[in-house]
Backbone as numpy.savetxt, mean C-alpha at the origin, in Angstrom:
# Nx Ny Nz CAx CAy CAz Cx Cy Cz
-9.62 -16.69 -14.20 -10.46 -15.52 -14.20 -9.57 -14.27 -14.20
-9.75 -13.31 -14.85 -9.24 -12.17 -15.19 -9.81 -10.99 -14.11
-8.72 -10.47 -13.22 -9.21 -9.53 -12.14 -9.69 -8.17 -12.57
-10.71 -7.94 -12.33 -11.26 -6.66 -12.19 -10.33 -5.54 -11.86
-9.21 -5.09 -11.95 -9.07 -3.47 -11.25 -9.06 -2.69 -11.71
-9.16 -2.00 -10.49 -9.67 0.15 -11.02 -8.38 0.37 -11.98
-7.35 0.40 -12.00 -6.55 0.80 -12.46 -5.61 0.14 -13.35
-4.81 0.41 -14.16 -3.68 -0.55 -15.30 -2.66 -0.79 -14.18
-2.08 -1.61 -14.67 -0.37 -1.90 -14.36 -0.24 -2.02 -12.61
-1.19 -2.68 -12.19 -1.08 -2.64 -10.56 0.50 -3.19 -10.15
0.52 -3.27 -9.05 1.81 -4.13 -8.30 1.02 -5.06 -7.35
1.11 -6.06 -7.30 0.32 -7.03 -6.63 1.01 -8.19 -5.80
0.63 -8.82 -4.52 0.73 -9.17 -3.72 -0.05 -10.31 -3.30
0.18 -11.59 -2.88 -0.65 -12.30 -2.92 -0.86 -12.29 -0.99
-2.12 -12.48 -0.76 -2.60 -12.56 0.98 -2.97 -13.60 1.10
-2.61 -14.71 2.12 -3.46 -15.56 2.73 -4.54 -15.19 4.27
-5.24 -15.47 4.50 -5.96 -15.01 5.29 -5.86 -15.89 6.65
-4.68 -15.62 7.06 -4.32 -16.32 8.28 -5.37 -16.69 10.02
-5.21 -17.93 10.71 -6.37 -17.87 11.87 -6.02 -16.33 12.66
-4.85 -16.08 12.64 -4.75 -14.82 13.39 -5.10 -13.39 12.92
-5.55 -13.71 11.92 -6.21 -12.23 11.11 -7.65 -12.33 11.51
-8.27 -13.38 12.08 -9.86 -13.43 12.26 -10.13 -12.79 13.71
-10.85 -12.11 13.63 -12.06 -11.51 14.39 -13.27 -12.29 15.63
-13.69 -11.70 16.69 -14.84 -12.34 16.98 -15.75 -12.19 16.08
-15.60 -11.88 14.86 -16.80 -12.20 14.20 -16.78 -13.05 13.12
-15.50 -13.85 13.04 -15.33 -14.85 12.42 -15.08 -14.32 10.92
-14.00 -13.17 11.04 -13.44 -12.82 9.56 -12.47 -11.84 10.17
-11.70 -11.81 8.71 -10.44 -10.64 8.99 -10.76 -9.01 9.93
-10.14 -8.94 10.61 -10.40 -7.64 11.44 -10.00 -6.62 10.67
-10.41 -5.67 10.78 -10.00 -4.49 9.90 -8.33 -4.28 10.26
-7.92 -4.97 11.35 -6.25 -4.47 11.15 -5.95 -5.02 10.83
-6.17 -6.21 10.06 -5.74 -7.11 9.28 -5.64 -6.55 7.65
-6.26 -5.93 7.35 -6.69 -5.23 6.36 -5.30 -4.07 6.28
-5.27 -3.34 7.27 -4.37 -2.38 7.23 -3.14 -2.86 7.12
-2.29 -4.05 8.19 -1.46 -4.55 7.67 -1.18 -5.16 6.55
-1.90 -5.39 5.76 -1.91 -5.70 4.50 -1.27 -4.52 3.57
-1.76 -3.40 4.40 -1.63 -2.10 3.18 -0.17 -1.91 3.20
-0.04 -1.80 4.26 1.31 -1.41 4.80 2.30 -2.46 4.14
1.83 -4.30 4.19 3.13 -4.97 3.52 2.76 -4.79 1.99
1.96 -4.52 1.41 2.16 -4.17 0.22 2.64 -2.65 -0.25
2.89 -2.11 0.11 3.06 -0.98 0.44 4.71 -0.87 0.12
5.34 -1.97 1.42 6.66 -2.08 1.58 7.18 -2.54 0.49
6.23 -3.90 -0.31 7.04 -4.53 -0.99 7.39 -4.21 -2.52
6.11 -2.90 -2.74 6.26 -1.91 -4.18 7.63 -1.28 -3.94
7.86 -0.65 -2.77 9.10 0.52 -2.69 10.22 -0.55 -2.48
10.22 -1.74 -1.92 11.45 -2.35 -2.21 11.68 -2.77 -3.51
10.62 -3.07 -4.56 10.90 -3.75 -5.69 11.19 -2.26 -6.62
10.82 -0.84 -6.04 11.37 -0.06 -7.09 12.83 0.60 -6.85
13.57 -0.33 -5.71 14.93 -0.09 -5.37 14.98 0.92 -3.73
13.86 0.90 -3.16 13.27 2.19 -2.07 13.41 1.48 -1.09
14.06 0.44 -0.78 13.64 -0.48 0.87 14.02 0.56 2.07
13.65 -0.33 3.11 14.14 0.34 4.42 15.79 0.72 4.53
16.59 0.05 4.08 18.18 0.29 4.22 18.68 1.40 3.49
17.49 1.98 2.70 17.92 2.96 1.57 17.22 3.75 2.08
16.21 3.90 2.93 16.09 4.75 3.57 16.78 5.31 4.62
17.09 4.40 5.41 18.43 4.93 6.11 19.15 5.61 5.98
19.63 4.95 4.69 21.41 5.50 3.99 20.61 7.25 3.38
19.59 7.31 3.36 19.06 9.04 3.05 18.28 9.62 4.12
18.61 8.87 5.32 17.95 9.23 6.16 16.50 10.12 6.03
15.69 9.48 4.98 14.76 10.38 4.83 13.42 8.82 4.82
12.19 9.52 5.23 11.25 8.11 5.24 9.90 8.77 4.35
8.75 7.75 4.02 7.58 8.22 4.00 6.74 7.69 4.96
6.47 8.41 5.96 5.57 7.88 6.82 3.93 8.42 6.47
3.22 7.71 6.98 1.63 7.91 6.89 0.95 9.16 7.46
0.59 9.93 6.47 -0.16 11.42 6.85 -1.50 10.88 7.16
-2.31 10.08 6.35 -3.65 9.74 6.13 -4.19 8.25 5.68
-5.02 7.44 6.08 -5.34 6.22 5.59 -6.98 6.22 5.71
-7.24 6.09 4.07 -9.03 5.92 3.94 -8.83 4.92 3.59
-9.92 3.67 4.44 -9.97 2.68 4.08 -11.75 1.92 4.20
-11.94 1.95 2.58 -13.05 1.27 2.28 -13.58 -0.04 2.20
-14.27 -0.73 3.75 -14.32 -2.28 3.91 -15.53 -2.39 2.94
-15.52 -3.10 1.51 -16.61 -3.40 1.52 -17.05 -4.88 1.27
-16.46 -6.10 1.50 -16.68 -7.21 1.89 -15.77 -7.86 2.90
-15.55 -9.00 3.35 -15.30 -9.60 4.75 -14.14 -10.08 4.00
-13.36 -10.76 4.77 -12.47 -11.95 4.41 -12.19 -13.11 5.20
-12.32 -14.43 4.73 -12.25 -15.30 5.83 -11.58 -16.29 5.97
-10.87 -16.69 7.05 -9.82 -17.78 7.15 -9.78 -18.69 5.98
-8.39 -18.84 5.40 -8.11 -19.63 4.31 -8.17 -19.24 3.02
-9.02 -17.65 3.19 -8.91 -17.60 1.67 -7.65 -17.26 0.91
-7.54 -16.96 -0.24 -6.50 -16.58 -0.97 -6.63 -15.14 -1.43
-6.06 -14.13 -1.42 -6.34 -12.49 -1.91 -5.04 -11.95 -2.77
-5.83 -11.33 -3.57 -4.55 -10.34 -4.55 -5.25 -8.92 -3.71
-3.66 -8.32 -3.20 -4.00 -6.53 -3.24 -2.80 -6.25 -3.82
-3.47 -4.82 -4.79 -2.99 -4.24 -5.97 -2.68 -3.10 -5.25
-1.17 -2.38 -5.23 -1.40 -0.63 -4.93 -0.68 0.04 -6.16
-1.34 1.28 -6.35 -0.40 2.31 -7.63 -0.23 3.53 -7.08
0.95 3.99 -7.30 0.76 5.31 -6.30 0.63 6.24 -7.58
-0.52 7.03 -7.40 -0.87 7.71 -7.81 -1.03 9.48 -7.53
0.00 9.75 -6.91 0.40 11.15 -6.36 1.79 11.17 -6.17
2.43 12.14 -6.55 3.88 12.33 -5.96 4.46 13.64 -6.43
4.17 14.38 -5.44 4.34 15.81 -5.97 5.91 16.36 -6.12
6.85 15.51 -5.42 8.50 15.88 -5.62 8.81 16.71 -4.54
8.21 16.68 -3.90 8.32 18.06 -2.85 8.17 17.08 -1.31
6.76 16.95 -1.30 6.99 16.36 0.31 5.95 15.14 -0.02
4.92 15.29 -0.35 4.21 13.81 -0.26 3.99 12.83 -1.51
3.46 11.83 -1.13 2.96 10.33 -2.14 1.66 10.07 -1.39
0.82 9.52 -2.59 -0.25 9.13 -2.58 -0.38 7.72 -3.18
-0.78 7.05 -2.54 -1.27 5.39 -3.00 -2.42 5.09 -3.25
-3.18 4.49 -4.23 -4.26 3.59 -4.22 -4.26 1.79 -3.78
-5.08 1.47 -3.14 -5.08 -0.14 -3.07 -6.74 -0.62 -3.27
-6.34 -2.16 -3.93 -7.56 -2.65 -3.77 -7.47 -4.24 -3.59
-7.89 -4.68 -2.78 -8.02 -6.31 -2.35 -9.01 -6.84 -3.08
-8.86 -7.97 -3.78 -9.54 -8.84 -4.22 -9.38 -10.29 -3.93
-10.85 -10.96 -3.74 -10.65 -12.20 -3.74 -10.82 -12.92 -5.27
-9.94 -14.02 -5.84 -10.10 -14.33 -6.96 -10.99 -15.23 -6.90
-11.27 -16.37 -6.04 -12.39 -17.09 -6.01 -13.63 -16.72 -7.12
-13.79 -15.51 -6.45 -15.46 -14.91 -7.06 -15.04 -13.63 -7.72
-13.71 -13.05 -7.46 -13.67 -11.33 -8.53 -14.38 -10.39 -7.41
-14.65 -10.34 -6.52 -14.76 -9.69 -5.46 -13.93 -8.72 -5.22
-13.95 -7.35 -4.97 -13.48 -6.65 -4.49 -13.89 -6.28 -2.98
-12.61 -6.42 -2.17 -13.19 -6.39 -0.51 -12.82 -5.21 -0.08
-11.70 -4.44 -0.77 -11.52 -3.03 0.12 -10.75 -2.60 -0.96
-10.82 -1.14 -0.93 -10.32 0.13 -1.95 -9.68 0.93 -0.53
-8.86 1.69 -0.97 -8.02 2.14 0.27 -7.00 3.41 -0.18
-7.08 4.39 0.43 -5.79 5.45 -0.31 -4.89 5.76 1.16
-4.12 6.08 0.64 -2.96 6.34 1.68 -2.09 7.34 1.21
-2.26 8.67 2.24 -0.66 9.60 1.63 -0.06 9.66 2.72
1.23 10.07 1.92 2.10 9.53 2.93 3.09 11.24 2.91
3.78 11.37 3.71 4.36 12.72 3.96 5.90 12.34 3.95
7.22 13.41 3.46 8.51 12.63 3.71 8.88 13.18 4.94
9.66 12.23 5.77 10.01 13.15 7.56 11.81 12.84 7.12
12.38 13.37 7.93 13.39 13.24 8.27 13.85 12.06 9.46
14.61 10.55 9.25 14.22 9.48 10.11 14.65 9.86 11.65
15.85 11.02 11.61 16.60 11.51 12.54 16.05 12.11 13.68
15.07 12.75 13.11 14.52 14.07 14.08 12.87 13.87 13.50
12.27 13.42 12.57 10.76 12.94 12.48 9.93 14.21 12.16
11.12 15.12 12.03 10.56 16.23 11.08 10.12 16.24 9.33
9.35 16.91 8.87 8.66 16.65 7.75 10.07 17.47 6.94
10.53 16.78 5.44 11.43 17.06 4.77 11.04 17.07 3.17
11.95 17.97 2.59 11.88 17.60 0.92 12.25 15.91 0.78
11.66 15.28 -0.51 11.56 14.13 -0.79 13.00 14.52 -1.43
13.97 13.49 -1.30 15.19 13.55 -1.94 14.72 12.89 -3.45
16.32 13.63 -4.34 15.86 13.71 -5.46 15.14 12.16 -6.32
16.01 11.25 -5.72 16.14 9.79 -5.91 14.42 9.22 -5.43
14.02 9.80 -4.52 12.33 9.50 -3.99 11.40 10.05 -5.28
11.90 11.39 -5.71 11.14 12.07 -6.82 11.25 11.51 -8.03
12.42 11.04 -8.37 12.87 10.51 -9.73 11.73 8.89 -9.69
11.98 8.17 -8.44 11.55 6.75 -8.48 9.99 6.76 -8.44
9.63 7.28 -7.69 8.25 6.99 -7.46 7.04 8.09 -8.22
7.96 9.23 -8.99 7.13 10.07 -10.19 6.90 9.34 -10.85
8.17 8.21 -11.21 8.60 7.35 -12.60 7.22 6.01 -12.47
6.60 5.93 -11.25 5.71 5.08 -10.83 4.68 5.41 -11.09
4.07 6.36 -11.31 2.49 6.65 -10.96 1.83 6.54 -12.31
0.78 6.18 -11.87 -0.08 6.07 -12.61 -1.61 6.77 -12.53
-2.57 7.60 -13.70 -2.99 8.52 -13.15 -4.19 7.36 -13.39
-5.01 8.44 -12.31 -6.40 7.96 -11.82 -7.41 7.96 -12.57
């Protein structure tokens, strides 16, 4: 089956829906959901050369200004999930903007749409900084418009 997404050229991630992601209500908890965003998140900026060690070495980070996150179906132990993110903002200056969307392939389901911007700080002092040039060059070179 051919996935539905909002957008071209996603970066995608495969989720299993682990017993420890379930809920008393017998499905993924919404922080289950969020950690999700976050390891997909990580694993776009490591695959576009951006990991944590390179952040270091520029002592510069993107941490989270904002997270909208749209539940609109459940997820439940065992299943299998693709989430897609594209960042779709990056002004060269101080912030990035992400899109995500979880799908289950089973059925083509979409379970959550999600945006995230993110602000650049300084890792030193956690002050807000210009995106170094190498952040602007990589992740402009990424986006894809909406």
């Amino acid at each position: 089956m051919s996935l539905d997404w909002d957008l071209p050229t996603p970066f995608v991630i495969d989720i299993e829906v682990d017993a420890t992601d379930i809920d008393e209500y017998d499905h993924a908890n919404n922080t289950a959901y969020l950690r999700w965003v976050e390891q997909v998140s990580w694993a776009h900026s490591k695959c576009l050369g951006l990991d944590l060690a390179r952040y270091r070495a520029l002592d510069r980070a993107m941490a989270v200004h904002r997270h909208e996150l749209d539940y609109l179906a459940p997820a439940f132990e065992g299943e299998r999930l693709k989430l897609a993110t594209w960042i779709v903002g990056c002004d060269g200056r101080l912030t990035l903007t992400r899109r995500f969307q979880l799908i289950r392939p089973a059925d083509g389901r979409t379970l959550l749409r999600a945006r995230t911007r993110f602000a650049c700080i300084e890792l030193s002092s956690g002050r807000p900084r210009r995106l170094p040039g190498e952040y602007a060059t990589t992740y402009g070179d990424a986006l894809v418009a909406e």
